[in-house]
PDB file of C-alpha atoms and ligand atoms in Angstrom:
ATOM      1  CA  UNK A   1     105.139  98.853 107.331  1.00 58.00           C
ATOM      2  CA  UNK A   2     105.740 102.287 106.718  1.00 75.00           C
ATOM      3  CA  UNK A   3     103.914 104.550 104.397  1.00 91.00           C
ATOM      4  CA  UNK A   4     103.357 103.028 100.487  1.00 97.00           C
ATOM      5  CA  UNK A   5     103.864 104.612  97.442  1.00 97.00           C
ATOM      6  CA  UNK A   6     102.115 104.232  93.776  1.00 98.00           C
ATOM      7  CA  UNK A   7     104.788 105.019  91.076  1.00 98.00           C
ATOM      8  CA  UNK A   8     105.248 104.563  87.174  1.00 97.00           C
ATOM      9  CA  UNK A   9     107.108 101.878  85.746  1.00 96.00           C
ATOM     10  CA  UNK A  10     110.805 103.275  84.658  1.00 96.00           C
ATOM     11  CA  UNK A  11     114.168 102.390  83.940  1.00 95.00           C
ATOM     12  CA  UNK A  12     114.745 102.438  87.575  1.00 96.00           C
ATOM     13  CA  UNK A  13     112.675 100.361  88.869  1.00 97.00           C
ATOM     14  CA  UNK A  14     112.024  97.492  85.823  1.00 96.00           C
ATOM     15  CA  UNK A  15     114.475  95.028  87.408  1.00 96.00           C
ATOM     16  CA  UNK A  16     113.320  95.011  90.547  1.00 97.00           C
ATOM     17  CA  UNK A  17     109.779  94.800  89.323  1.00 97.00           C
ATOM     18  CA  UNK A  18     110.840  91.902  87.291  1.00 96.00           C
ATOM     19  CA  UNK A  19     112.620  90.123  90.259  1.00 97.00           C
ATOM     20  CA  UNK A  20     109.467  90.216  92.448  1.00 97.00           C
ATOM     21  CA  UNK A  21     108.499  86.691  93.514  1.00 97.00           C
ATOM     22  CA  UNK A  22     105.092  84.793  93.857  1.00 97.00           C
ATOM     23  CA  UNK A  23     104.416  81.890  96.468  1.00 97.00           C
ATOM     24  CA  UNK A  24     104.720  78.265  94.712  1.00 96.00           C
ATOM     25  CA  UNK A  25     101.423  77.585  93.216  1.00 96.00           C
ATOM     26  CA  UNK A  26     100.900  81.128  92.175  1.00 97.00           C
ATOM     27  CA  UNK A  27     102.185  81.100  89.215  1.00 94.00           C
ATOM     28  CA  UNK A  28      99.732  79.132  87.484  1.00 93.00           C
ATOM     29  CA  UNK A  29      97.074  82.417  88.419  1.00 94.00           C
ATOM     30  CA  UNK A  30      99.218  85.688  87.220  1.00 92.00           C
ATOM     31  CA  UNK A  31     101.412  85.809  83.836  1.00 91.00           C
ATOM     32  CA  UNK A  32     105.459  86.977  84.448  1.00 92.00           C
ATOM     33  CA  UNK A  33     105.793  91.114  84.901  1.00 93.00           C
ATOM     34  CA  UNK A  34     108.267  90.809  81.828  1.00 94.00           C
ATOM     35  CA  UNK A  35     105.309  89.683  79.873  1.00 94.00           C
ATOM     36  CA  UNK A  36     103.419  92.767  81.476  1.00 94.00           C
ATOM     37  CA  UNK A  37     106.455  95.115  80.474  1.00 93.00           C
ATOM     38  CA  UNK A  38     106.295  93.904  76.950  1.00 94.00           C
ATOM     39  CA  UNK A  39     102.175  94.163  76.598  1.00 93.00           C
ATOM     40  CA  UNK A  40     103.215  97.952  78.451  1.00 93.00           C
ATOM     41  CA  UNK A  41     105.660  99.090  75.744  1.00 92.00           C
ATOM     42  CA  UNK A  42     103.467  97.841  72.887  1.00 94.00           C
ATOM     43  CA  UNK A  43     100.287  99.681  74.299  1.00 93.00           C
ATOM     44  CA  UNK A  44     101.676 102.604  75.743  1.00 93.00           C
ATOM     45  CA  UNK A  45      98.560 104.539  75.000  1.00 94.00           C
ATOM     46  CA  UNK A  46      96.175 102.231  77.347  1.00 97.00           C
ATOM     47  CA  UNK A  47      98.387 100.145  79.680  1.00 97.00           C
ATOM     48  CA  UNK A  48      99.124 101.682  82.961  1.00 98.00           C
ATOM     49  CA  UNK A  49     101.787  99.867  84.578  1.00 98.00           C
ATOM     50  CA  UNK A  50     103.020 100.749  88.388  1.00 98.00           C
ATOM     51  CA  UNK A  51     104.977  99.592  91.184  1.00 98.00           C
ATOM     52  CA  UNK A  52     103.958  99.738  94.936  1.00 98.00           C
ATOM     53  CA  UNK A  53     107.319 101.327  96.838  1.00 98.00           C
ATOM     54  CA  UNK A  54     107.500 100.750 100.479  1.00 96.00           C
ATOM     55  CA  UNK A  55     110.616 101.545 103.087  1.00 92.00           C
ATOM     56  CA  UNK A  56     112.703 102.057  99.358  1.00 90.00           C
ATOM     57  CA  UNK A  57     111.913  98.701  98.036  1.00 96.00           C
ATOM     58  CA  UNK A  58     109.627  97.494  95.291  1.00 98.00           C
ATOM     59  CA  UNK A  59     107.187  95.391  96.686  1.00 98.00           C
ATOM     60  CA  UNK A  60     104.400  95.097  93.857  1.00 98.00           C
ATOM     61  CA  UNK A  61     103.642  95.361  90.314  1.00 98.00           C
ATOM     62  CA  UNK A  62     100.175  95.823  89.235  1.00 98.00           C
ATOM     63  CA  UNK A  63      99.385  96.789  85.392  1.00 97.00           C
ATOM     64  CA  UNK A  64      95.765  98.163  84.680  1.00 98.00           C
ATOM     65  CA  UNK A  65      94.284  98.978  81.208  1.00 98.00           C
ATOM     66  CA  UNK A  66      92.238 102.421  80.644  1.00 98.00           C
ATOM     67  CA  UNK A  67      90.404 102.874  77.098  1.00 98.00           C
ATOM     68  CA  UNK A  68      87.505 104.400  77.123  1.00 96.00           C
ATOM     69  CA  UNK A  69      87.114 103.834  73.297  1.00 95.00           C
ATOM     70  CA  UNK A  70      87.614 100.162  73.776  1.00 95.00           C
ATOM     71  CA  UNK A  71      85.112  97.857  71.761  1.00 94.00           C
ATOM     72  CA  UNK A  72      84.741  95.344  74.709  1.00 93.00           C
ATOM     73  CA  UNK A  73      83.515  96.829  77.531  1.00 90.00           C
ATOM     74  CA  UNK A  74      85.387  94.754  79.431  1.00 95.00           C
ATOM     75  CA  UNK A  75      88.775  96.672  78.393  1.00 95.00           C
ATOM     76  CA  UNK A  76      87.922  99.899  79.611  1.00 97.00           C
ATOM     77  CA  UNK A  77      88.907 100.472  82.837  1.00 98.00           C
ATOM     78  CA  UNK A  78      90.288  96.644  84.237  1.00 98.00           C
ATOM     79  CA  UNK A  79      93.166  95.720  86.628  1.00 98.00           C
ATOM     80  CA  UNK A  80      95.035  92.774  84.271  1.00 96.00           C
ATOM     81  CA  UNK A  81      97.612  91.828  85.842  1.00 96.00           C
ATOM     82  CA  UNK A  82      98.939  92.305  89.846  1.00 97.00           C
ATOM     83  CA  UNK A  83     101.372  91.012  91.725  1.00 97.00           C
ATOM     84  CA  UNK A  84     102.495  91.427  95.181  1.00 98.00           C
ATOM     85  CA  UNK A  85     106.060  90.107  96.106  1.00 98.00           C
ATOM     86  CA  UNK A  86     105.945  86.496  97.838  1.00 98.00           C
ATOM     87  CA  UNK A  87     107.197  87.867 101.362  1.00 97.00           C
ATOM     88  CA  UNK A  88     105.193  90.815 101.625  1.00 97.00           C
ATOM     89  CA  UNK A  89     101.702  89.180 101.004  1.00 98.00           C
ATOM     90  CA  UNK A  90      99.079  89.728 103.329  1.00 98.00           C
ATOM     91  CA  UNK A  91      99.981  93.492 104.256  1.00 96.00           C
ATOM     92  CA  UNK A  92      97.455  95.328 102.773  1.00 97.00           C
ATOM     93  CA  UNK A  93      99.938  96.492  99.628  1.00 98.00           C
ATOM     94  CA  UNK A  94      96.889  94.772  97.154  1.00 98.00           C
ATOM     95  CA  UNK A  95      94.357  96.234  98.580  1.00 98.00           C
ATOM     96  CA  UNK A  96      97.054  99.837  98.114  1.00 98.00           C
ATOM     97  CA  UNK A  97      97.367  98.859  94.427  1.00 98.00           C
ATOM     98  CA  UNK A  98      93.742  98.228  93.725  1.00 98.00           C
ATOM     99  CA  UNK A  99      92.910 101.448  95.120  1.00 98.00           C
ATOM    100  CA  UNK A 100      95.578 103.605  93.320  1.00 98.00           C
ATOM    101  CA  UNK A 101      93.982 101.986  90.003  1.00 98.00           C
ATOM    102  CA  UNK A 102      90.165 103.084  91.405  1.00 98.00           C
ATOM    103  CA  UNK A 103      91.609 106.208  92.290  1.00 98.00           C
ATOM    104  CA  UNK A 104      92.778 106.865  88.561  1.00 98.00           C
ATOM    105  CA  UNK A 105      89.520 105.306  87.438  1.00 98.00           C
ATOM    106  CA  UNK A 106      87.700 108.137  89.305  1.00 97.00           C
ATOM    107  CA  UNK A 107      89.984 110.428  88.036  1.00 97.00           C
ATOM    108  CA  UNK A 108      89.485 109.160  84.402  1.00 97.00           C
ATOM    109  CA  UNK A 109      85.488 109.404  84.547  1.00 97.00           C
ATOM    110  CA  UNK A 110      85.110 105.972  84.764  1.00 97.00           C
ATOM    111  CA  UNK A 111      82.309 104.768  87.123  1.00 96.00           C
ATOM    112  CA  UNK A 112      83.294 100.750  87.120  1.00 97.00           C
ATOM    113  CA  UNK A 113      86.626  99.186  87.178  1.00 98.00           C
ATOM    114  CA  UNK A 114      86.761  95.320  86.014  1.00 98.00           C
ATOM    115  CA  UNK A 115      89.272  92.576  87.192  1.00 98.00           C
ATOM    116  CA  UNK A 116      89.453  89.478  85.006  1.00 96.00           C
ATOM    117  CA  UNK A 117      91.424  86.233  87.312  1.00 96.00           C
ATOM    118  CA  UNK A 118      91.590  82.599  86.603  1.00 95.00           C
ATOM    119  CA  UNK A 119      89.751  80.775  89.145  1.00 95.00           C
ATOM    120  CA  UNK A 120      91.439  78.498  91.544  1.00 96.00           C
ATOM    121  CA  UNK A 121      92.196  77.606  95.329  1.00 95.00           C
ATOM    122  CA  UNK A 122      95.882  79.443  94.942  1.00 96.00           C
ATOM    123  CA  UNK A 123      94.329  82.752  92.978  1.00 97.00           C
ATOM    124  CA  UNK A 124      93.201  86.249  93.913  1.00 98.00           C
ATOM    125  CA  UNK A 125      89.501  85.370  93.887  1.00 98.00           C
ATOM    126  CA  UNK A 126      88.492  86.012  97.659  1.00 98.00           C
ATOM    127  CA  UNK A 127      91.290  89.214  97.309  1.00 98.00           C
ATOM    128  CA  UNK A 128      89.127  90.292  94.718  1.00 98.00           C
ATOM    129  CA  UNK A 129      85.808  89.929  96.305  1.00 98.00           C
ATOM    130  CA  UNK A 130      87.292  91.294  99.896  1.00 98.00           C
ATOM    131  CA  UNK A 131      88.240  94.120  97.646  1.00 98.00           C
ATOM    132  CA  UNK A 132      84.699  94.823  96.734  1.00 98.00           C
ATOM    133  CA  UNK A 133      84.786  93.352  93.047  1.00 98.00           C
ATOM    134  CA  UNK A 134      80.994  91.165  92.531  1.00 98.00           C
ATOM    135  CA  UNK A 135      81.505  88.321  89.878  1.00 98.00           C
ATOM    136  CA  UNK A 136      79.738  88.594  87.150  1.00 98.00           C
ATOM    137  CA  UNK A 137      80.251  86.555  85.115  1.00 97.00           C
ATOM    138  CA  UNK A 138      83.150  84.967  83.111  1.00 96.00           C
ATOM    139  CA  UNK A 139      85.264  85.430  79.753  1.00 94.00           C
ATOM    140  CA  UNK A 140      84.882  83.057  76.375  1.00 91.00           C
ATOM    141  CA  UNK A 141      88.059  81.593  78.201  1.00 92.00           C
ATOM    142  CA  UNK A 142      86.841  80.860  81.785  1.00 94.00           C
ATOM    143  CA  UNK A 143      88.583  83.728  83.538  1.00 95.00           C
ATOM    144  CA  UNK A 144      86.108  85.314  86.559  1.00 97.00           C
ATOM    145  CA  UNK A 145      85.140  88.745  85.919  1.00 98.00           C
ATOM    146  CA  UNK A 146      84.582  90.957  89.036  1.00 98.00           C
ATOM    147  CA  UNK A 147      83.166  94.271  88.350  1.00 98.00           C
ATOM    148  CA  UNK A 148      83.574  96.929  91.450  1.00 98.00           C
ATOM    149  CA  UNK A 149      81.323  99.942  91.417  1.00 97.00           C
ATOM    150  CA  UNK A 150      82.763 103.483  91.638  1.00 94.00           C
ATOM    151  CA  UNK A 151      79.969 106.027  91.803  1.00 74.00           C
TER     152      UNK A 151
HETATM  153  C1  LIG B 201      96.245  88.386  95.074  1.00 55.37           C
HETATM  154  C2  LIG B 201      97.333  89.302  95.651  1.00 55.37           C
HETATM  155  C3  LIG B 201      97.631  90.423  94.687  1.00 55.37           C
HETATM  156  C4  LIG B 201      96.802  89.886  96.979  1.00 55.37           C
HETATM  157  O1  LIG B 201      97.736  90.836  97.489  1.00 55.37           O
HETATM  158  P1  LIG B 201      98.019  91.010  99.064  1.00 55.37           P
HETATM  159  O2  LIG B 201      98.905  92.187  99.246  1.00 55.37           O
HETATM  160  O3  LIG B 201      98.476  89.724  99.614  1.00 55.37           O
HETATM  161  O4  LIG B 201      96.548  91.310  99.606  1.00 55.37           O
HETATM  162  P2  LIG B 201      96.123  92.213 100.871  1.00 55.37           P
HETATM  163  O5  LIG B 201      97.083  91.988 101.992  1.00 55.37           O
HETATM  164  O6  LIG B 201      95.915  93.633 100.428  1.00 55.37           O
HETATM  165  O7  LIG B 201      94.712  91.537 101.214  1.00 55.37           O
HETATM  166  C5  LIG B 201      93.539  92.278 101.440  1.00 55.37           C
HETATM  167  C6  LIG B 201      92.420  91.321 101.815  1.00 55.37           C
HETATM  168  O8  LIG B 201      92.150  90.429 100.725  1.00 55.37           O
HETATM  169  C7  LIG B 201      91.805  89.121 101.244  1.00 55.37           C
HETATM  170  N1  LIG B 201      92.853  88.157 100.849  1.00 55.37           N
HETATM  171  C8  LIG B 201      94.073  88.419 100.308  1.00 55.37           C
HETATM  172  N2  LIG B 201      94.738  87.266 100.045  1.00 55.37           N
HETATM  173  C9  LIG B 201      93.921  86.273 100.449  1.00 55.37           C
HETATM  174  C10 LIG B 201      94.048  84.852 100.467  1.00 55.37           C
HETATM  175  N3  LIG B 201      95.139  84.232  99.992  1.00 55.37           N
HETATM  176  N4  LIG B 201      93.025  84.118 100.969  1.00 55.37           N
HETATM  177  C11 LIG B 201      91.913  84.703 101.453  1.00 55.37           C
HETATM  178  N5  LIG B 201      91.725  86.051 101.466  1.00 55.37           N
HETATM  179  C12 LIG B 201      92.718  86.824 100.964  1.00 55.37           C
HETATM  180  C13 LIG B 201      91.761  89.280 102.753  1.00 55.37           C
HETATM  181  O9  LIG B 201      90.444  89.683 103.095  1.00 55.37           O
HETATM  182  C14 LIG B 201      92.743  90.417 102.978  1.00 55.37           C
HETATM  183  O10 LIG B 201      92.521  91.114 104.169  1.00 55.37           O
HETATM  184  P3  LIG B 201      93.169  90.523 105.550  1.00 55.37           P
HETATM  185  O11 LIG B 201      94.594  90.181 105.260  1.00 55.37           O
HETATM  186  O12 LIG B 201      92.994  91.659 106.504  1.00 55.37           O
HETATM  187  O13 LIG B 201      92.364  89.296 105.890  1.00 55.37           O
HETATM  188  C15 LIG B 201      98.634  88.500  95.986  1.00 55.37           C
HETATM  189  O14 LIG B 201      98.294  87.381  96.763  1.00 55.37           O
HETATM  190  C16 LIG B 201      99.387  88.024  94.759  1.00 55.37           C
HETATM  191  O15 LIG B 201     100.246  88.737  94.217  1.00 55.37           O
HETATM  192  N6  LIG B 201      99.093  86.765  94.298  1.00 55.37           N
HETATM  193  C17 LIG B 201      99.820  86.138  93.219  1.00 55.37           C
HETATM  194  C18 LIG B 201      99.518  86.688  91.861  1.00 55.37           C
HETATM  195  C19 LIG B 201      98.033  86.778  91.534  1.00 55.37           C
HETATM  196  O16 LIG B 201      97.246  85.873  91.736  1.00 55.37           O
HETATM  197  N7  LIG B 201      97.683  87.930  90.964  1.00 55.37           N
HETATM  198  C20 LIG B 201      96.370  88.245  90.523  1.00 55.37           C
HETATM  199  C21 LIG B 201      96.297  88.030  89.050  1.00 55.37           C
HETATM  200  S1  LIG B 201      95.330  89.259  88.264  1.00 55.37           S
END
């Protein structure tokens, strides 16, 4: 693989971010990016949506959430929704992703970044945990929460 590349979501690249795929069985662990792109729009102030470029092509979406005014704590700094395309899995572009959002987290003040996944045999939770994230606990609707340290 050659070198990665964090950018914004834009005009250019919101089709192909749209068209990326997930394995069969991952579905049921990550809403679709249009539903990301929509929850972007709306929230422009918070939402930070990007795509992972590598050799020209999109290869990952990943949409994080920074509010330090947020009510729940939870909301303040959190990775919500990421998704790496079905045949480039296993690459290290997630691990690229996460830390492009702890990067801006750092940059941002933050000292904590949160990920919130359903639980499952198919979802991210040992991507999460290789990633550094310790579960904590879990939401009023079951989801894990995995807090990773940043200072
Ligand atoms: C979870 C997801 C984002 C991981 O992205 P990825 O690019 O495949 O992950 P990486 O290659 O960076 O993996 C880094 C490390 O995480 C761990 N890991 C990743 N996927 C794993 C899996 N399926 N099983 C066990 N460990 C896994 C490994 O330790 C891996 O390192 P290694 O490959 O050297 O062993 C990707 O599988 C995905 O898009 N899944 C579908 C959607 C989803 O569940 N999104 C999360 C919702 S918030």
């Amino acid at each position: 693989m050659t070198e990665m590349r964090i950018a914004p979501l834009t005009a250019d690249n919101v089709v192909a971010a749209n068209a990326l795929t997930l394995k069969p069985g991952q579905e049921a662990f990550v809403a679709p990016v249009s539903h990301s792109i929509a929850e972007a729009y709306v929230n422009q102030e918070t939402m930070w949506p990007r795509v992972v470029e590598a050799d020209g092509n999109i290869v990952a979406f990943i949409m994080a959430t920074f509010n330090e005014e947020a009510a729940d704590e939870l909301y303040r700094a959190t990775i919500l929704r990421m998704n790496v395309d079905a045949t480039q899995q296993r690459r290290g572009i997630g691990r690229f992703a996460v830390d492009a959002v702890v990067d801006e987290a750092v940059n941002r003040g933050f000292d904590q970044v949160v990920a919130v996944w359903e639980d499952g045999d198919l979802g991210p939770g040992k991507f999460f945990t290789a990633m550094g994230f310790e579960i904590v606990g879990e939401t009023q609707y079951g989801e894990v929460i995995g807090i990773r340290k940043i200072s």
